[in-house]
GROMACS .gro file of C-alpha atoms in nm:
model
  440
    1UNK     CA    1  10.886   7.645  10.703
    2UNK     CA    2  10.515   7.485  10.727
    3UNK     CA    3  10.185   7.578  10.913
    4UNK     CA    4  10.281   7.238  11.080
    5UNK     CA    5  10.633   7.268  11.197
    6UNK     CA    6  10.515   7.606  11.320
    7UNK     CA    7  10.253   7.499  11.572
    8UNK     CA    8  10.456   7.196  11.681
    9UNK     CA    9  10.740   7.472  11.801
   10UNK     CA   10  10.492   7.672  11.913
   11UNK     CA   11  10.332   7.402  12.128
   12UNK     CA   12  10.650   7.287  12.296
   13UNK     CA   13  10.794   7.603  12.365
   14UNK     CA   14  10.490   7.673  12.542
   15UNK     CA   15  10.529   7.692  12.939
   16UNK     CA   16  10.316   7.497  13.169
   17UNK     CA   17  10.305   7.486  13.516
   18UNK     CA   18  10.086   7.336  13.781
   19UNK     CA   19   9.759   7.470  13.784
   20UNK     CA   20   9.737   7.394  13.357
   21UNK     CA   21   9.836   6.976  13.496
   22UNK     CA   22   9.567   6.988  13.779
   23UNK     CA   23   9.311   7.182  13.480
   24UNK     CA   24   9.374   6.900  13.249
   25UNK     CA   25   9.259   6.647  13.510
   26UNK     CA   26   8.956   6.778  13.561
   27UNK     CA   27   8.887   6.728  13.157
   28UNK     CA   28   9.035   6.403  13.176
   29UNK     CA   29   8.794   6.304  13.485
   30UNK     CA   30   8.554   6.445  13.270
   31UNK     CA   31   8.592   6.242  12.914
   32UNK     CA   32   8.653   5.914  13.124
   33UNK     CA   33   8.269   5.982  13.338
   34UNK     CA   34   8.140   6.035  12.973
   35UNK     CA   35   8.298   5.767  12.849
   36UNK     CA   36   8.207   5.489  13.143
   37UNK     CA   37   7.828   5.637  13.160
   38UNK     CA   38   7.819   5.517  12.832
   39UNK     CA   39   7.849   5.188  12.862
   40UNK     CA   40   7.488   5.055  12.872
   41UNK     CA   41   7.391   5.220  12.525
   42UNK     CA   42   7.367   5.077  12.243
   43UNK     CA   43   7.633   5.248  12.009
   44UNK     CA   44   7.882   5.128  12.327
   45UNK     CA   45   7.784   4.764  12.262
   46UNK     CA   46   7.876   4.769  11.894
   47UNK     CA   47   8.211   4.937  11.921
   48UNK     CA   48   8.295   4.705  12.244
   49UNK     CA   49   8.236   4.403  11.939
   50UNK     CA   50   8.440   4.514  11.680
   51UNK     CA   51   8.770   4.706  11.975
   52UNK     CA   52   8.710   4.414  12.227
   53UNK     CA   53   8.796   4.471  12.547
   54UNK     CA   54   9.101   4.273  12.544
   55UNK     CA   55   9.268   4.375  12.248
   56UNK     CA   56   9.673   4.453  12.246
   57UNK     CA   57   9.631   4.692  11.993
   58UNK     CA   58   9.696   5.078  12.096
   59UNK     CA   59   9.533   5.254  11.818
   60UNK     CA   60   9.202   5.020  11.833
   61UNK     CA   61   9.177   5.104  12.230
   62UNK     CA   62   9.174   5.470  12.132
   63UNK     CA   63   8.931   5.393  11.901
   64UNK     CA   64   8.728   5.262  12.140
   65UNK     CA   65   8.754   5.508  12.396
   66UNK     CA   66   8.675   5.785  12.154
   67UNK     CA   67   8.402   5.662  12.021
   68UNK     CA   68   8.289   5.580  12.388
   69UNK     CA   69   8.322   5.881  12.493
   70UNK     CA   70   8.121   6.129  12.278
   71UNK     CA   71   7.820   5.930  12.269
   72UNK     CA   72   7.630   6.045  12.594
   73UNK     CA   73   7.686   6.453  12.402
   74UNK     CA   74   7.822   6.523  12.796
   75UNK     CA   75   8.216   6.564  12.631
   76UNK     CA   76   8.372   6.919  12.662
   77UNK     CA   77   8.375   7.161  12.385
   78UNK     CA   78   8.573   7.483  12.287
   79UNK     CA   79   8.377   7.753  12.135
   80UNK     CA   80   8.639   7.910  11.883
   81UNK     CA   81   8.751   7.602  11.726
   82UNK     CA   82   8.396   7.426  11.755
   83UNK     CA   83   8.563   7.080  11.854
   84UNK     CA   84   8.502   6.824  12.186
   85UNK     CA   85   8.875   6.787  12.132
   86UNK     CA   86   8.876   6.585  12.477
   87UNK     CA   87   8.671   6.244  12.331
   88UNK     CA   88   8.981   6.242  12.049
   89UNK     CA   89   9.270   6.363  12.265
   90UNK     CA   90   9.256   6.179  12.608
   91UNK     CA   91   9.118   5.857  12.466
   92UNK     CA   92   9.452   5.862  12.241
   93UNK     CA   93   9.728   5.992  12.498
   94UNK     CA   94   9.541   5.723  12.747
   95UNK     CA   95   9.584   5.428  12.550
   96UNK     CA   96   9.944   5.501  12.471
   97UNK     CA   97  10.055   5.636  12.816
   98UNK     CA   98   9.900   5.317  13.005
   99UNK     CA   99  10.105   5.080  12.730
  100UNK     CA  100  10.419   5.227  12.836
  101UNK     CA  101  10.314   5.264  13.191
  102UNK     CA  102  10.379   5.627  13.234
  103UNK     CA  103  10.331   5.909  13.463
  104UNK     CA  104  10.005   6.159  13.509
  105UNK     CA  105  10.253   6.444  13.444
  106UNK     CA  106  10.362   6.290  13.120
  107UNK     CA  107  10.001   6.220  13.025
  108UNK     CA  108   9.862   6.596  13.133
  109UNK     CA  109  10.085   6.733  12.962
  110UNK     CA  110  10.035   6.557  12.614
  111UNK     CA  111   9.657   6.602  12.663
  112UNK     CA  112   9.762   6.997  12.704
  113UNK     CA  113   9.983   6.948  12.373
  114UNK     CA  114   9.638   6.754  12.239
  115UNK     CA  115   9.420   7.017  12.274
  116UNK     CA  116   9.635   7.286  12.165
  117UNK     CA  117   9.668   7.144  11.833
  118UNK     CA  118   9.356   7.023  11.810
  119UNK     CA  119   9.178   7.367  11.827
  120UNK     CA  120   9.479   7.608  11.692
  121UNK     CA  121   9.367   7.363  11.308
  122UNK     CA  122   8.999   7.373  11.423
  123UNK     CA  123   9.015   7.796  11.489
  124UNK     CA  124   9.176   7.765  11.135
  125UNK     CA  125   8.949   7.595  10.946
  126UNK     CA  126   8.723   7.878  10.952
  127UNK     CA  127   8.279   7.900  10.969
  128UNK     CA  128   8.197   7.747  10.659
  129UNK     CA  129   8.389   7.430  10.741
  130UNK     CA  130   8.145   7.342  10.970
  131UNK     CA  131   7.816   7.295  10.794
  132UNK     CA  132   7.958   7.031  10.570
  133UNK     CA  133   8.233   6.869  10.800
  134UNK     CA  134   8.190   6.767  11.175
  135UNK     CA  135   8.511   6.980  11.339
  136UNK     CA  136   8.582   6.746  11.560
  137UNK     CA  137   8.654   6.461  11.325
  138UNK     CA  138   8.814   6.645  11.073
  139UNK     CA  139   9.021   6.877  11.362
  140UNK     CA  140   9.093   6.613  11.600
  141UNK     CA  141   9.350   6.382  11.425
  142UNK     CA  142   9.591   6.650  11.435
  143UNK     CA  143   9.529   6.665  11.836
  144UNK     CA  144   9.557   6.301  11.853
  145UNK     CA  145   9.874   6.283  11.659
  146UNK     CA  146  10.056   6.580  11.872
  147UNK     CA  147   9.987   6.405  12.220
  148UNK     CA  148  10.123   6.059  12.117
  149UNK     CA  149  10.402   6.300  11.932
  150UNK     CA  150  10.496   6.426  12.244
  151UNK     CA  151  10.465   6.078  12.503
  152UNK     CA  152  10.637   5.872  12.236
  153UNK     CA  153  10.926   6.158  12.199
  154UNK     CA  154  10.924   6.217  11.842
  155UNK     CA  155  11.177   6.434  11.711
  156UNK     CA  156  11.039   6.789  11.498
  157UNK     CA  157  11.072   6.627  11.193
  158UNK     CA  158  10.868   6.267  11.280
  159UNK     CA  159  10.626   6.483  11.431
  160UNK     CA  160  10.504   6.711  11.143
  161UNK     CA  161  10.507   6.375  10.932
  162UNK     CA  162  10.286   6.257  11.227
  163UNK     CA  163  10.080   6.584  11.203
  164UNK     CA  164  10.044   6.505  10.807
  165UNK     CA  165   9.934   6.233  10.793
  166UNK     CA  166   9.682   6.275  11.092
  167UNK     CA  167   9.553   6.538  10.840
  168UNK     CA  168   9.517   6.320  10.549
  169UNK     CA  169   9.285   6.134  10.748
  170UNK     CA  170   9.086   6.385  10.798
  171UNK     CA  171   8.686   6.302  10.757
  172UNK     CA  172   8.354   6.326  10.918
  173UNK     CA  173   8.034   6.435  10.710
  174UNK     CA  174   7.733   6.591  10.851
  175UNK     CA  175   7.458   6.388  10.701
  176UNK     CA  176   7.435   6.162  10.988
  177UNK     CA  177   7.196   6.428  11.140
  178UNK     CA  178   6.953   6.352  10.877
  179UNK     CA  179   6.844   6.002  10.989
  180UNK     CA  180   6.969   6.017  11.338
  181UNK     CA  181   7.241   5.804  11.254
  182UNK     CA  182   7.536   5.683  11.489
  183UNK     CA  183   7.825   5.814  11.276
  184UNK     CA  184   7.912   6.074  11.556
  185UNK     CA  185   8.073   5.820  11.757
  186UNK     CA  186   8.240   5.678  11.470
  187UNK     CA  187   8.386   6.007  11.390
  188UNK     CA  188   8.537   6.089  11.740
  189UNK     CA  189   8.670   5.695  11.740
  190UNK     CA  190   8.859   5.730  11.395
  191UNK     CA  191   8.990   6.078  11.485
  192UNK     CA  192   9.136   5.906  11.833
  193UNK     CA  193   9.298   5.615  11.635
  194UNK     CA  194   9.398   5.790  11.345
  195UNK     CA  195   9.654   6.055  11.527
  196UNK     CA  196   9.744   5.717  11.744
  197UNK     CA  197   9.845   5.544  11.411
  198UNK     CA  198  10.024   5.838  11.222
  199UNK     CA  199  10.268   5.919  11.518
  200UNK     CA  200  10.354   5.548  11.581
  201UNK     CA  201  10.397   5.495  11.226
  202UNK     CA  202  10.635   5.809  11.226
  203UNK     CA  203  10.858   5.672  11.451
  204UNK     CA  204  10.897   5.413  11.204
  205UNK     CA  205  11.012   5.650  11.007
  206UNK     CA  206  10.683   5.664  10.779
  207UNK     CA  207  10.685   6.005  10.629
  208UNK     CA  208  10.418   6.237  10.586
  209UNK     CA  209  10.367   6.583  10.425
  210UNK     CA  210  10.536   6.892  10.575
  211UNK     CA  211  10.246   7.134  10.424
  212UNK     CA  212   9.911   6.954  10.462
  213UNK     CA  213   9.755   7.262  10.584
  214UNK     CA  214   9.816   7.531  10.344
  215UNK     CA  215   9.974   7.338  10.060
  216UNK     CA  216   9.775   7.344   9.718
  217UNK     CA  217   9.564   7.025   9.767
  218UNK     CA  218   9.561   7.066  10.183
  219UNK     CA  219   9.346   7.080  10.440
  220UNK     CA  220   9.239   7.424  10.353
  221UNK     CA  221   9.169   7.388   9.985
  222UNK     CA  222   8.993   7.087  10.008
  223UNK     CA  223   8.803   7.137  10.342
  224UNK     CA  224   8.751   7.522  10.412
  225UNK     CA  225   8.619   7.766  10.194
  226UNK     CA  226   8.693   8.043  10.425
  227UNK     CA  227   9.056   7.944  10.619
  228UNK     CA  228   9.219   8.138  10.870
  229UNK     CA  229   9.587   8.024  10.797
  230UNK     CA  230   9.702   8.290  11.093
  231UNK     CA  231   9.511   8.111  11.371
  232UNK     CA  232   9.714   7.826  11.378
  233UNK     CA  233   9.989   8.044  11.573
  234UNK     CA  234   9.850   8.369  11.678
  235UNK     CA  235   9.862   8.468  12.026
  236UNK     CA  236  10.165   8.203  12.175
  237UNK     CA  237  10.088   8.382  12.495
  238UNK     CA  238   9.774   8.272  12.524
  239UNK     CA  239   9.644   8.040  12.831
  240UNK     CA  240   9.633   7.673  12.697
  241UNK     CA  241   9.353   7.599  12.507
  242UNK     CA  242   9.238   7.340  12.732
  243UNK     CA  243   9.182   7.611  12.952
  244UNK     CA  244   8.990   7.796  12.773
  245UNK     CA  245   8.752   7.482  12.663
  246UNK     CA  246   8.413   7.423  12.834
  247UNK     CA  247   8.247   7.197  13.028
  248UNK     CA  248   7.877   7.068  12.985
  249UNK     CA  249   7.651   7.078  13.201
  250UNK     CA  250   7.372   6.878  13.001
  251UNK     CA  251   7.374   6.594  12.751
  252UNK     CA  252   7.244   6.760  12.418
  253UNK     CA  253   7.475   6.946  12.147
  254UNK     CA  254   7.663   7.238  12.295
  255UNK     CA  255   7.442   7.485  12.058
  256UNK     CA  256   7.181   7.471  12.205
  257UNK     CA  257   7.302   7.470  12.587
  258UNK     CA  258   7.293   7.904  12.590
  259UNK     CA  259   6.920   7.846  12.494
  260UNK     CA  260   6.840   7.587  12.773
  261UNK     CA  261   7.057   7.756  13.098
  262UNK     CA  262   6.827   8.072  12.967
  263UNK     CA  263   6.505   7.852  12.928
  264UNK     CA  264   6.590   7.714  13.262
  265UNK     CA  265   6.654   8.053  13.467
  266UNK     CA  266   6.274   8.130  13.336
  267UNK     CA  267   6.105   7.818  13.426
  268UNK     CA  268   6.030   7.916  13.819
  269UNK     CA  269   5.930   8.306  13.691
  270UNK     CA  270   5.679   8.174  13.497
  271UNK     CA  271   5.541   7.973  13.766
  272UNK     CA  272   5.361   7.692  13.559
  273UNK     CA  273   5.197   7.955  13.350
  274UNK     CA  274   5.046   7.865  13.031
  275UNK     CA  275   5.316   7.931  12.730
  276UNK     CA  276   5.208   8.071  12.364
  277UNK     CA  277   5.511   8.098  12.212
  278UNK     CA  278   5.890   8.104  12.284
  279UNK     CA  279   6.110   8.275  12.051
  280UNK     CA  280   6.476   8.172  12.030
  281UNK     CA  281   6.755   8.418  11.860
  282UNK     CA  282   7.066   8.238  11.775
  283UNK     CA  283   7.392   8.222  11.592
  284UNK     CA  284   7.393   8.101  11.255
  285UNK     CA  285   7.536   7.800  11.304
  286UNK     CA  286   7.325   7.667  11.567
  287UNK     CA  287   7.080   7.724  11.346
  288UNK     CA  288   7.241   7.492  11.078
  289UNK     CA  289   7.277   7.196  11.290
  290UNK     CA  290   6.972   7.244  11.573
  291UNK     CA  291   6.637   7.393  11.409
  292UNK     CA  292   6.458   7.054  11.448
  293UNK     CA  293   6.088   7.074  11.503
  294UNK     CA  294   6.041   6.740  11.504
  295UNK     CA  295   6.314   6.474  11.664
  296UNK     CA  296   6.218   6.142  11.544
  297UNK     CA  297   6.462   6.024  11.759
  298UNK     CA  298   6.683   6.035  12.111
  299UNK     CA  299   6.988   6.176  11.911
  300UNK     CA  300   6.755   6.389  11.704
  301UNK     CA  301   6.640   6.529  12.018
  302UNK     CA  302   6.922   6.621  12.136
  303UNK     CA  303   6.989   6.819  11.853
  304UNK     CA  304   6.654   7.024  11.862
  305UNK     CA  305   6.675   7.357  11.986
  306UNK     CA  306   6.320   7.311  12.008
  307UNK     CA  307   6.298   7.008  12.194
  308UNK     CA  308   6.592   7.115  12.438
  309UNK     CA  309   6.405   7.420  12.528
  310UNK     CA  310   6.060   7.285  12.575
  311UNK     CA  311   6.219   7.051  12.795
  312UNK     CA  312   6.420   7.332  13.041
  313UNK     CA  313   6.094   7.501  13.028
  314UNK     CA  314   5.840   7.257  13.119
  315UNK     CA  315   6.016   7.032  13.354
  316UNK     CA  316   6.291   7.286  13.507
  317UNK     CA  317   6.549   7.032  13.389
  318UNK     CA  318   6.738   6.897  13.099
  319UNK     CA  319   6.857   6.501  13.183
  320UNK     CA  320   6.964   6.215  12.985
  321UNK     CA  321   6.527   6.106  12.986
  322UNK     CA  322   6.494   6.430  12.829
  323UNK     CA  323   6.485   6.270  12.495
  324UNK     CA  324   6.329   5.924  12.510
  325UNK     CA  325   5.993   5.838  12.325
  326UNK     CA  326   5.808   5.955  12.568
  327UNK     CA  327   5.929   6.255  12.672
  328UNK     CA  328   5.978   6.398  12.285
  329UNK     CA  329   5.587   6.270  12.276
  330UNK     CA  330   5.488   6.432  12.609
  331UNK     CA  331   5.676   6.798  12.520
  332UNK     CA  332   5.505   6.813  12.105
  333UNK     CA  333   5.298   7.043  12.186
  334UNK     CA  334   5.546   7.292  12.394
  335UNK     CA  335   5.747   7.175  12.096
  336UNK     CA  336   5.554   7.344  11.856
  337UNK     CA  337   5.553   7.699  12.013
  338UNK     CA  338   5.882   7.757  12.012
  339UNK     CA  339   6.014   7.967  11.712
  340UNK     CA  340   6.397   8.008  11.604
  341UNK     CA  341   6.573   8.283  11.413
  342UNK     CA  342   6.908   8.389  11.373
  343UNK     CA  343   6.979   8.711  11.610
  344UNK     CA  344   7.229   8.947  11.458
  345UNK     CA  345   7.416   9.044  11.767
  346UNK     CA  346   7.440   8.647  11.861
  347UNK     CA  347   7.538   8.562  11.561
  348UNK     CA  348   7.855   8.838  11.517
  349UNK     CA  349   8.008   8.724  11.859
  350UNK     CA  350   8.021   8.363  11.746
  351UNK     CA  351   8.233   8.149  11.813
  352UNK     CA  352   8.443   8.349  12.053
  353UNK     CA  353   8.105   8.354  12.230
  354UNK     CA  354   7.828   8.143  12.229
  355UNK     CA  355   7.511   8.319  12.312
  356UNK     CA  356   7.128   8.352  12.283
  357UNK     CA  357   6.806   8.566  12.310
  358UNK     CA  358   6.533   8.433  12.451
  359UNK     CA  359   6.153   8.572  12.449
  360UNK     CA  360   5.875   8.345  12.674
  361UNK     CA  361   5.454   8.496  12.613
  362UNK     CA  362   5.215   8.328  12.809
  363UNK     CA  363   4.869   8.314  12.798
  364UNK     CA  364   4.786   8.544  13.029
  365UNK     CA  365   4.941   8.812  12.799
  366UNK     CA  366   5.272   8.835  13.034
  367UNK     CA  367   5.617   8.836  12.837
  368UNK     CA  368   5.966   8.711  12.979
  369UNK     CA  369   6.296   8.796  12.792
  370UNK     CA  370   6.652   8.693  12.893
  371UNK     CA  371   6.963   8.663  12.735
  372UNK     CA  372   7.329   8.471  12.752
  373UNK     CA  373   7.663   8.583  12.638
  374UNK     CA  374   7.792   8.221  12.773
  375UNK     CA  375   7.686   7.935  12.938
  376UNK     CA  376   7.716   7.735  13.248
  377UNK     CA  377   8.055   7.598  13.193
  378UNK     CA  378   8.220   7.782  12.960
  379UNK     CA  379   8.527   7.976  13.091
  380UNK     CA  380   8.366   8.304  13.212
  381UNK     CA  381   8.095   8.076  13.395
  382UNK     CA  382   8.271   7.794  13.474
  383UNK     CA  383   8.163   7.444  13.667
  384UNK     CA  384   8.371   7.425  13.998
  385UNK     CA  385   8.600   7.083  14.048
  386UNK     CA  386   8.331   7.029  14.317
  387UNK     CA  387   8.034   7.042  14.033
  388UNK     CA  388   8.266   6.880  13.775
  389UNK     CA  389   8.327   6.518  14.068
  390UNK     CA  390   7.950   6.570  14.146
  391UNK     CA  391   7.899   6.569  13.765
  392UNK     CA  392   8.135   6.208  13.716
  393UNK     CA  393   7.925   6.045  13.960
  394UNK     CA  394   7.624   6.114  13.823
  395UNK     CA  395   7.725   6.020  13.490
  396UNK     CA  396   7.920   5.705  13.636
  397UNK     CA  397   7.610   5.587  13.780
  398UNK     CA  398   7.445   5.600  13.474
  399UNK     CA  399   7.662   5.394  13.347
  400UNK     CA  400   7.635   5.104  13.624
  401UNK     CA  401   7.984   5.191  13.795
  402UNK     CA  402   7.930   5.156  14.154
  403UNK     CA  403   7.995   5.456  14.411
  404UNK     CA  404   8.320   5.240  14.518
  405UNK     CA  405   8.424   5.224  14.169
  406UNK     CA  406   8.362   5.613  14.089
  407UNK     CA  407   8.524   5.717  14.347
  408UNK     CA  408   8.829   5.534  14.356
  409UNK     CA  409   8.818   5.643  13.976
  410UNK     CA  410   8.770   6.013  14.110
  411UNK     CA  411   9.083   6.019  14.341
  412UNK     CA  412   9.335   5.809  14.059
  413UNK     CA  413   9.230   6.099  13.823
  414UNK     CA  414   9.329   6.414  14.042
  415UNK     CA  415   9.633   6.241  14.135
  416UNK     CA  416   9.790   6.225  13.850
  417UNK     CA  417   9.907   6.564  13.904
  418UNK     CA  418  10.120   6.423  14.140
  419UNK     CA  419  10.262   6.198  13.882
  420UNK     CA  420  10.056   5.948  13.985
  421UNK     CA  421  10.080   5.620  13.748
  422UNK     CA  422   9.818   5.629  13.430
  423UNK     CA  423   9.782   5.284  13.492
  424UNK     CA  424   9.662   5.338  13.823
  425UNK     CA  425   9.347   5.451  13.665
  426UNK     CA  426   9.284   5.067  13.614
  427UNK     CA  427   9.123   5.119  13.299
  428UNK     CA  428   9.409   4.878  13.120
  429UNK     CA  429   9.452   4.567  13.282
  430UNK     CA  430   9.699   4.324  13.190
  431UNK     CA  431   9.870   4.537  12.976
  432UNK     CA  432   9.603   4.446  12.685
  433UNK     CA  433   9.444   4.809  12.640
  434UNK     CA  434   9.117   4.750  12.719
  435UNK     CA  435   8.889   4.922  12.975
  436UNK     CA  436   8.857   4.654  13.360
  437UNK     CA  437   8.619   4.475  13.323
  438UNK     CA  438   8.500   4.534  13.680
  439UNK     CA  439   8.378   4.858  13.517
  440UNK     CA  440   8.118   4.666  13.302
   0.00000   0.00000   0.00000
């Protein structure tokens, strides 16, 4: 018996009932706002020239869409696993489920199946994964694969081929951080298509391997030098995954979000007050992928826990402007005071929590302190489906969809529930897997 054929029992035994479906609309509502406000940026133009619109071709649409969809850094994220396992999941049940014109039921509950596989491999792959590979890339075939697995009705055995090969696609390298490069997107596209193209190919009857987790030249061996083979099943009981994933409330890398709802619950205190120095205390790995003193560019930015901070404490907001030219040249100098070092009692509740310290001095010798054990929208401190629609629009409307549009998007989305057609959704027109173009 394999890691594999393990969680795919584990995930279908699972019970779901009503309130998981209406949950995993709200994350769907969610990835499709992040992926529509992206649509005026640049990475959004080059993937819209090479997965066109009106392409036929299933696994190319979920490329699309998952690319799409992480590039705003708005996309949900769940601490223990450290993946946005909806920009790979949805984008890949959506493109399949509106081909065969199915139901929202069907759909919610393959995104459910998604996620759960998605971050039972990424909880697995352990911490030091992480600072070499991008979790969501390497985590989120598997997710991919098990949705498709389940709307396509795979048998056990075609889905742990699926589930194989999804993980023998497995990729996504850091180093993209060190230029400000655009790989991200690419990552969360592949991921999308490649689970899309290992469970169609399996119910051609394309095998794949049984233990590409745990055998000797697996996942593990080759990607994580400290595995946790036991998290791929332990705890059954637990709530789905989805539901324990979280929601962001600002576009900038989850890491550094604990530092900026803290910055931000200081900014009125301090009144305008001239700041000396800010001290940040983090975990260890927000450290590795946001101590940036100087973003030389938007994406850059929005990996600075510098830059994020400065920002929640000198404006009282963190937006999508946040990180142009001239706000990163506008906020050098708060920039520059602010200090980050790895706090010991932050860092040993990561990932189950992701937390921060925060110390404000001003000139005028005051001192303001504040901590988080989690953020505004993670599952203890969650966004309401009221702030989650208000959140769509917003993002929508970046995006140029009109207030018609959104909210006719809005209501299709919390249907589906109801079983409510996926194609309903109208972002597949024609049958040719491509987002309307009335949403351009």
């Amino acid at each position: 018996m394999s890691l594999t054929r393990d969680l795919i029992r584990l995930i279908r035994a699972k019970p779901r009932d009503r309130l998981d479906l209406d949950q995993a609309a709200l994350f769907v509502l969610d990835t499709l706002a992040c992926a529509l406000g992206a649509l005026n940026t640049e990475p959004a133009r080059i993937l819209k020239a090479i997965a066109p619109l009106e392409t036929a071709d299933t696994p190319r649409s979920a490329f699309y869409f998952g690319g799409l969809s992480h590039i705003l850094e708005m996309d949900d994220l769940h601490r223990d696993s450290v993946t946005h396992p909806g920009c790979v999941v949805i984008p890949a049940a959506l493109a399949v489920a509106a081909r065969d014109d199915l139901g929202g039921v069907a759909f919610l509950e393959a995104v459910l199946a998604g996620y759960e596989a998605c971050c039972r491999v990424g909880m697995a792959a352990g911490k030091a994964h992480y600072r070499v590979w991008h979790a969501t890339s390497t985590c989120g075939p598997f997710g991919s694969a098990m949705a498709v697995a389940d709307l396509i009705g795979l048998s056990e055995d075609q889905a742990v081929w699926a589930l194989g090969n999804a993980g023998t696609q497995s990729s996504g390298l850091w180093q993209f951080l060190e230029s400000g490069a655009m790989s991200k997107h690419l990552h969360t596209a592949r991921a999308a298509e490649s689970g899309v193209l290992a469970s169609l190919m399996a119910a051609q009857g394309f095998t794949g391997p049984d233990e590409i987790l745990e055998g000797k030249k697996g996942f593990f061996v080759g990607l994580c030098p400290d595995p946790l083979p036991e998290a791929v099943t332990a705890g059954p009981e637990r709530p789905w995954e989805l539901t324990r994933t979280s929601i962001k409330p600002w576009p900038c890398c989850r890491h550094t979000h604990p530092s900026i709802d803290a910055a931000l619950s200081l900014h009125d205190e301090i009144g305008g007050a001239e700041i000396a120095k800010v001290t940040i205390g983090a975990h260890q790995a927000a450290l590795d992928v946001c101590d940036r003193h100087q973003p030389q560019d938007p994406y850059s930015a929005k990996f600075s826990l510098q830059h994020c901070v400065a920002a929640a404490l000198t404006d009282g907001a963190v937006v999508q402007s946040s990180f142009d030219t001239s706000a990163r040249t506008r906020l050098a100098s708060a920039r520059a005071k602010v200090e980050v070092g790895l706090a010991a009692g932050i860092d040993a509740a990561y990932p189950a929590s992701w937390g921060t310290e925060l110390s404000v001095e001003t000139n005028d010798g005051r001192r303001f302190t504040t901590a988080r054990r989690d953020a505004k929208g993670d599952p203890e401190n969650p966004v309401t489906a009221l702030e989650l629609s208000a959140k769509a629009r917003a993002v929508l409307a970046d995006g140029g969809i009109g207030e018609n549009r959104a909210e006719a998007l809005i209501a299709a989305v919390l249907a589906l529930p109801d079983d409510a057609p996926v194609r309903a959704l109208d972002l597949f027109p024609n049958d040719k897997g491509g987002p309307d173009a009335r949403y351009q």
